[in-house]
PDB file of C-alpha atoms and ligand atoms in Angstrom:
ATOM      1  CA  UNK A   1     115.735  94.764 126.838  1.00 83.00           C
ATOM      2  CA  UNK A   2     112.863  93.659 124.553  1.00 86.00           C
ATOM      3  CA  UNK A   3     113.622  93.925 120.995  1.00 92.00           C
ATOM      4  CA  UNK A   4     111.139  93.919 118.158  1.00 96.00           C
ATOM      5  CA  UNK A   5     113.499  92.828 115.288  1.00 98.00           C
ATOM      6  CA  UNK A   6     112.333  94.206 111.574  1.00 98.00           C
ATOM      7  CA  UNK A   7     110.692  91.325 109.558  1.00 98.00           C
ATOM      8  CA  UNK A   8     111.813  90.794 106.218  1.00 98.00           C
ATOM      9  CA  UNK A   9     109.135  91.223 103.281  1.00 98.00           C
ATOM     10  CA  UNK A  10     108.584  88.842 100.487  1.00 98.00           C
ATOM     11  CA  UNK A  11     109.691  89.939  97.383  1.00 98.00           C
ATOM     12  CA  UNK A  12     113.034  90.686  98.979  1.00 98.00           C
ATOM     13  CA  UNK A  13     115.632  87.858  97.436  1.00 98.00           C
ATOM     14  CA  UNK A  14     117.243  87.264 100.859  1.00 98.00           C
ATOM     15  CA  UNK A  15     114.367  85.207 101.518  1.00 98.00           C
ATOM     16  CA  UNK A  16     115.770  82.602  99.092  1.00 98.00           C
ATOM     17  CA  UNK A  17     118.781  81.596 101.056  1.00 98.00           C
ATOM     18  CA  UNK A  18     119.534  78.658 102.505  1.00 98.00           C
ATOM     19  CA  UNK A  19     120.705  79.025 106.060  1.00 98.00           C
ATOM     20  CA  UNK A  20     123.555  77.416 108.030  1.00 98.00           C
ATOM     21  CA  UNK A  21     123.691  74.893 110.753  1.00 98.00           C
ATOM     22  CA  UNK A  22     124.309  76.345 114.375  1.00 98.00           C
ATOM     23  CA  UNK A  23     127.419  74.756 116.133  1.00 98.00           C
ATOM     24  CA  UNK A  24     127.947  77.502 118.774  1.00 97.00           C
ATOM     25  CA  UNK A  25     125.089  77.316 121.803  1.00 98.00           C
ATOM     26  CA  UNK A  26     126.233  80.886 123.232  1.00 98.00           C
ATOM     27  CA  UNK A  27     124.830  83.449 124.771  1.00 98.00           C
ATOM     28  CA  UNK A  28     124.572  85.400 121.276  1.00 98.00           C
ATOM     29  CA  UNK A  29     122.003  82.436 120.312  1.00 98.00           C
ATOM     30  CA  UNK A  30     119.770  82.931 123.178  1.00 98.00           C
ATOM     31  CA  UNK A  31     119.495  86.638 122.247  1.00 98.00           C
ATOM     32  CA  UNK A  32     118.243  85.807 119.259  1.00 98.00           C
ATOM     33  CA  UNK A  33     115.981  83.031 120.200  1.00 98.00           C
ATOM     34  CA  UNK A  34     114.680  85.749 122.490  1.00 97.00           C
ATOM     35  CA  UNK A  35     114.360  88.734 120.342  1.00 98.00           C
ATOM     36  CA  UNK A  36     112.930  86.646 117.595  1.00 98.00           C
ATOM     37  CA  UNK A  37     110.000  85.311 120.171  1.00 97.00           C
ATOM     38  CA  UNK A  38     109.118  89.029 121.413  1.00 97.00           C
ATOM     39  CA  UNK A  39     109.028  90.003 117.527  1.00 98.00           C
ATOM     40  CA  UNK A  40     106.683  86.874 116.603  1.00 97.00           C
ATOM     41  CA  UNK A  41     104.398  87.503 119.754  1.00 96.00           C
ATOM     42  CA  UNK A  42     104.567  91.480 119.075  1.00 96.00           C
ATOM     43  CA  UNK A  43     103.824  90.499 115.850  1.00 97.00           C
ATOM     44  CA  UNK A  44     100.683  88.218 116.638  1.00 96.00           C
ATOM     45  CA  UNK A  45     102.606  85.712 114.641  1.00 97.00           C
ATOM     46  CA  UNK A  46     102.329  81.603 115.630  1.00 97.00           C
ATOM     47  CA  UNK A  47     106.186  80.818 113.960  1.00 98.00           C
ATOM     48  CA  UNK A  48     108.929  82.645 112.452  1.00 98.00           C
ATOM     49  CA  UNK A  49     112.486  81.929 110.650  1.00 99.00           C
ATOM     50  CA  UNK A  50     115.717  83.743 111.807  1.00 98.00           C
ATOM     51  CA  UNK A  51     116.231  84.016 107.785  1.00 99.00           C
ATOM     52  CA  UNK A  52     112.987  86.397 108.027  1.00 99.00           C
ATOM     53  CA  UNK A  53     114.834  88.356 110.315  1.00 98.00           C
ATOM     54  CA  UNK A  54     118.153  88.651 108.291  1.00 98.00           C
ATOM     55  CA  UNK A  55     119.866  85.908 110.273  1.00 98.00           C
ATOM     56  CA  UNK A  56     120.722  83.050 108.014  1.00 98.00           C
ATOM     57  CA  UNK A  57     120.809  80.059 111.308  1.00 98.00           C
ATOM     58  CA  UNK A  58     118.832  77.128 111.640  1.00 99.00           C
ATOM     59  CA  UNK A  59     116.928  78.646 113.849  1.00 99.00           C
ATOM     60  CA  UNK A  60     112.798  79.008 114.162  1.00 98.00           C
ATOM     61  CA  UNK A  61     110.305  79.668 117.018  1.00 98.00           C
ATOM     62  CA  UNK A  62     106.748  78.833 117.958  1.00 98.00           C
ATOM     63  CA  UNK A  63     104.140  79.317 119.622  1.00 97.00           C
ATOM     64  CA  UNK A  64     100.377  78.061 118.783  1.00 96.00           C
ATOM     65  CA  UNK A  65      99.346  78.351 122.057  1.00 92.00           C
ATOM     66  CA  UNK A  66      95.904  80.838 122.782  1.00 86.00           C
ATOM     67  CA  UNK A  67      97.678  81.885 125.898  1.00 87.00           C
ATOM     68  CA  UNK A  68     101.529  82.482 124.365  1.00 74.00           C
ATOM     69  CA  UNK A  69     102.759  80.632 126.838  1.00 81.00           C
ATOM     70  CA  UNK A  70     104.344  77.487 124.973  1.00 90.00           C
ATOM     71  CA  UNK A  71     107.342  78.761 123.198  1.00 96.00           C
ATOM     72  CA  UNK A  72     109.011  76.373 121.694  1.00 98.00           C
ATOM     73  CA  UNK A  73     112.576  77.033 120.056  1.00 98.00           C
ATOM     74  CA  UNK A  74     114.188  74.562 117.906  1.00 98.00           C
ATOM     75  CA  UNK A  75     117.263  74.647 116.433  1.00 98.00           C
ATOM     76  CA  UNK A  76     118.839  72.195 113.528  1.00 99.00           C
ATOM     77  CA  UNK A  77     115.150  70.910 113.360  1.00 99.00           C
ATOM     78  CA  UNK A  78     115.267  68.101 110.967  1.00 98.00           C
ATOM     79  CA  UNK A  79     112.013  66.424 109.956  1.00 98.00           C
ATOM     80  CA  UNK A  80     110.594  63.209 108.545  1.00 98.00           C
ATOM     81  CA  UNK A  81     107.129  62.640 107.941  1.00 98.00           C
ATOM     82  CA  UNK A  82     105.809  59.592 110.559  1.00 98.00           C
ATOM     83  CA  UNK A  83     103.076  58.746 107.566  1.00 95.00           C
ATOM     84  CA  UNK A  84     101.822  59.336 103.894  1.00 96.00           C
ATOM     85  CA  UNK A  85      98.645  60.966 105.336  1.00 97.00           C
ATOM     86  CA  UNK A  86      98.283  64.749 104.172  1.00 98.00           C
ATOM     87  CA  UNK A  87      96.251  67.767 105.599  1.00 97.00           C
ATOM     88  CA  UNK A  88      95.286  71.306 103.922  1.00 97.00           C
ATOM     89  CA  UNK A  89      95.281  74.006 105.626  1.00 98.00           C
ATOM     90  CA  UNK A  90      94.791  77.849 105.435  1.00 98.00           C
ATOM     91  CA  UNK A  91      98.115  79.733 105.697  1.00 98.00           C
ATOM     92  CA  UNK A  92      99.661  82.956 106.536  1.00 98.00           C
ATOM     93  CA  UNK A  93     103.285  84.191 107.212  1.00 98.00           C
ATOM     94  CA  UNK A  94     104.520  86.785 108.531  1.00 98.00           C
ATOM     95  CA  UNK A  95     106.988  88.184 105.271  1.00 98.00           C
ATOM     96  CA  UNK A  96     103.914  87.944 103.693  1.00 98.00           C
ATOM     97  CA  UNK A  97     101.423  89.958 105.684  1.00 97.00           C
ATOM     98  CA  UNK A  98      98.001  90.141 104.437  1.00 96.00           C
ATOM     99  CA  UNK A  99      97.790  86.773 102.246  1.00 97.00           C
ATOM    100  CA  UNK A 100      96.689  83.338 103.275  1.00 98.00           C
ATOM    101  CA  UNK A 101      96.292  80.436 100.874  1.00 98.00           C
ATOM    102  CA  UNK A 102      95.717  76.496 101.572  1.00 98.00           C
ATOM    103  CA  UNK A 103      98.835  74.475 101.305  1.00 98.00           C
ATOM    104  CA  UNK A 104      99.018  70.534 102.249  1.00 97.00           C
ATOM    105  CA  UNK A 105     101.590  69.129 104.392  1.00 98.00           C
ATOM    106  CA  UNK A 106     102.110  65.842 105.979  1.00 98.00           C
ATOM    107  CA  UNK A 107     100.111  65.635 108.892  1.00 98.00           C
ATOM    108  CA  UNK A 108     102.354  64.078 111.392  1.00 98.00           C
ATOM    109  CA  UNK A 109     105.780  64.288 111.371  1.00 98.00           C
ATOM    110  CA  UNK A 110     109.275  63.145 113.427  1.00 98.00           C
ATOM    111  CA  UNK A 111     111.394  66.209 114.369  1.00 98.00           C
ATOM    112  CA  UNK A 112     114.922  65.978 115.879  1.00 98.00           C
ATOM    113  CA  UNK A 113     116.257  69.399 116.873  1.00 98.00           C
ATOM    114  CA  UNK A 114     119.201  70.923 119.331  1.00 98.00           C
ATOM    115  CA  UNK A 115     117.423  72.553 122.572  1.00 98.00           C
ATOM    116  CA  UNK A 116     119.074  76.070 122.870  1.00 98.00           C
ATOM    117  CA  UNK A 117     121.358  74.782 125.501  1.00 98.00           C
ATOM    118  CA  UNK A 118     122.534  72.203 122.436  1.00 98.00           C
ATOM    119  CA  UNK A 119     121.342  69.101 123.547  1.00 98.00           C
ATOM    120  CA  UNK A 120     119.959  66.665 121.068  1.00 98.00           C
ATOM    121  CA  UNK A 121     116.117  66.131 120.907  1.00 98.00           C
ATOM    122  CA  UNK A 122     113.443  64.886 118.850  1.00 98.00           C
ATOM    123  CA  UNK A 123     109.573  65.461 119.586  1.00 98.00           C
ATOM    124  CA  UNK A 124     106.277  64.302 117.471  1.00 98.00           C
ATOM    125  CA  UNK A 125     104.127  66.681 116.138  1.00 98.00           C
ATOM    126  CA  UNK A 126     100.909  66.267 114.096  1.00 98.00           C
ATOM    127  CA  UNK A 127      97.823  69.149 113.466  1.00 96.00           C
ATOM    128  CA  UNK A 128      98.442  72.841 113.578  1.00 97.00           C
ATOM    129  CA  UNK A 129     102.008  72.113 115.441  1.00 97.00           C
ATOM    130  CA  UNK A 130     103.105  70.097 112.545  1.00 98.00           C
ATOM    131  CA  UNK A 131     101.834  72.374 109.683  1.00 98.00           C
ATOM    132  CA  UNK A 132     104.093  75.105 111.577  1.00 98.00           C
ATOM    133  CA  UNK A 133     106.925  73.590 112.113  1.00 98.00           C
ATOM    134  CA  UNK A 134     106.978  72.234 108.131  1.00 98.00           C
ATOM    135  CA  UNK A 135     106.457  75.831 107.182  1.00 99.00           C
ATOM    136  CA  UNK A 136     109.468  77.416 109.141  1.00 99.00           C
ATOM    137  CA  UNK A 137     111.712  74.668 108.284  1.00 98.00           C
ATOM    138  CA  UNK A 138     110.322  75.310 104.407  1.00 99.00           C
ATOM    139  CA  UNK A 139     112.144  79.123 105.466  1.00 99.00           C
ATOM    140  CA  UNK A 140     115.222  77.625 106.516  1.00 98.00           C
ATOM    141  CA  UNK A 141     115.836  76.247 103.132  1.00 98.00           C
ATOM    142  CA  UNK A 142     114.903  79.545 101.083  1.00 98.00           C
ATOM    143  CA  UNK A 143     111.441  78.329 100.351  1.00 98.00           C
ATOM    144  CA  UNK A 144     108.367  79.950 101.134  1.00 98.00           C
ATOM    145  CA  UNK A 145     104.728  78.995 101.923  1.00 98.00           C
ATOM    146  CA  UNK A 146     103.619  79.884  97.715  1.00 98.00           C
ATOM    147  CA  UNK A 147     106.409  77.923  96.072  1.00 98.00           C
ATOM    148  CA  UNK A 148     103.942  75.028  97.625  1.00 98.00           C
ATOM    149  CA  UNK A 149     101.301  75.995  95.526  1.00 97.00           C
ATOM    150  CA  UNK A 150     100.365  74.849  91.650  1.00 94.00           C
ATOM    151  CA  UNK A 151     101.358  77.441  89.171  1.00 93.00           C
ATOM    152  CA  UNK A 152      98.346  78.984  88.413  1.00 96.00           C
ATOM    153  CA  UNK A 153      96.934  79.010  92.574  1.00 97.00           C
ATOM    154  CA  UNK A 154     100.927  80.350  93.161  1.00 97.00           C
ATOM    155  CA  UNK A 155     100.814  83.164  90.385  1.00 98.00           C
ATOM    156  CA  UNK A 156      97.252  84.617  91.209  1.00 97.00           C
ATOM    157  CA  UNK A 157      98.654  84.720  95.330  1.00 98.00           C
ATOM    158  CA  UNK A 158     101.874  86.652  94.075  1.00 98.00           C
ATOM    159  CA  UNK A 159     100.038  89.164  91.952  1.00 98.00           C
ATOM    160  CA  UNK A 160      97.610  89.801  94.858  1.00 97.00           C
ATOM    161  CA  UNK A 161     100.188  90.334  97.388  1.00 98.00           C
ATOM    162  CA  UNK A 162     102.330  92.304  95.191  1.00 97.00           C
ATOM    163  CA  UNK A 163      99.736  94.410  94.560  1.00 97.00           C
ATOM    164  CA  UNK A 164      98.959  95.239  97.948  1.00 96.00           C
ATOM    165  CA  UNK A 165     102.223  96.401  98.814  1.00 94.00           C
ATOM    166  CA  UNK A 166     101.943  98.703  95.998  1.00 93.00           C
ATOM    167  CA  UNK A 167      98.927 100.290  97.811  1.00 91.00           C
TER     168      UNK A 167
HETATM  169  C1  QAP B 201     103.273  80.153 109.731  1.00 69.11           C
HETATM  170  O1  QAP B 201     102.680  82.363 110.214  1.00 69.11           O
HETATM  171  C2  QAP B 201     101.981  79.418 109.758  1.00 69.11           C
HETATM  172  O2  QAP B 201      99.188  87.894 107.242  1.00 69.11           O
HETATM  173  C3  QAP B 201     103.381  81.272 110.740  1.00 69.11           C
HETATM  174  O3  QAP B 201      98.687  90.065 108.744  1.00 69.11           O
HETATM  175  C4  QAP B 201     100.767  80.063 109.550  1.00 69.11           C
HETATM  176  O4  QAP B 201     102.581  83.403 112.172  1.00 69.11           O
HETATM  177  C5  QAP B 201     101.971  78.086 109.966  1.00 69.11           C
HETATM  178  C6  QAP B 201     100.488  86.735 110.435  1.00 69.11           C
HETATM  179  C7  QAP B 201      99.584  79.351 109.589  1.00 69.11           C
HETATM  180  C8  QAP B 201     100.786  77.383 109.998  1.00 69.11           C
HETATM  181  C9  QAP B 201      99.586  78.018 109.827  1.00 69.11           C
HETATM  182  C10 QAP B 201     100.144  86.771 109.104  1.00 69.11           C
HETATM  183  C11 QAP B 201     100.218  87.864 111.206  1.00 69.11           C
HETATM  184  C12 QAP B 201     101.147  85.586 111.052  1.00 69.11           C
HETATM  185  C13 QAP B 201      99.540  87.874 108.549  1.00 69.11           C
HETATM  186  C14 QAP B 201     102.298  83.411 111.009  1.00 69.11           C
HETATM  187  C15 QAP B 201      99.284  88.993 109.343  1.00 69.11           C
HETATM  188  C16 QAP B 201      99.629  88.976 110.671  1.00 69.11           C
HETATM  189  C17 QAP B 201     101.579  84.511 110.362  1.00 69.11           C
HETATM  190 CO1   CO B 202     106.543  82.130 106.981  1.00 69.11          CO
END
């Protein structure tokens, strides 16, 4: 069965949490890895968090492929930035639908992750991969794509979305 989970919305304070490692690779896990791929690609999404669908596991998924056909899931991911070289780009996320605002990440980074199955990996990643992958595992620690902005750039974003949800 394909399941379109329900994303959760920024301002809701769940978002803030800070989620726990996985230490059972089970069938339960797969589910989710599943369910939350079908919601991202239902979504027309590029990454998503299990905390932004109410799951708080180390868990996020990818895909910045054109064709959606390059899922990547990684779970545990752990990163460390492979220079001091920084890139800006134009972001959106799915708990905040509607908004998109320039953030700068590291541009290449180290990640070592569990494959579903558990095993221990690690993988490069620099571009549009990288920026991704630094803004999911910003979810998995409570902190979302604005709390990267300066005060004033952060405040005017908030009020905007804030005020479309109102609409
Ligand atoms: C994070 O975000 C990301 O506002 C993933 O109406 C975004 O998939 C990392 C989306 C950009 C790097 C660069 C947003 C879909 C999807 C929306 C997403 C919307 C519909 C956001
Ligand atoms: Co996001």
């Amino acid at each position: 069965p394909v399941t379109k989970l329900k994303i959760i919305k920024y301002p809701d304070p769940f978002l803030k949490q800070k989620c726990l490692p996985v230490t059972s690779f089970d069938k339960e896990l797969k589910i989710l890895a599943e369910d939350m791929l079908n919601t991202m690609y239902e979504s027309e999404g590029i990454g998503l968090s299990a905390i932004q669908v109410g799951v708080l596991k180390r868990v996020i998924v990818i895909d910045i492929t054109e064709e959606l056909k390059k899922p990547l899931i990684l779970i545990n991911p752990v990163i460390t930035p492979s220079n001091s070289k920084f890139l800006e780009f134009k972001e959106g996320c799915l708990s905040f639908p509607g908004i998109y605002e320039s953030v700068k990440r590291n541009e290449e980074i180290a990640v070592d992750y569990n494959s579903i199955e558990g095993k221990k990996l690690s993988m490069k990643a620099t571009g549009l991969l990288s920026i991704c992958i630094q803004h999911e595992v910003d979810h998995l620690e409570g902190v979302v794509f604005l709390d990267r902005l300066s005060g004033l750039k952060r405040n005017r974003a908030e009020k905007k979305f804030l005020k479309m949800l109102n609409r």
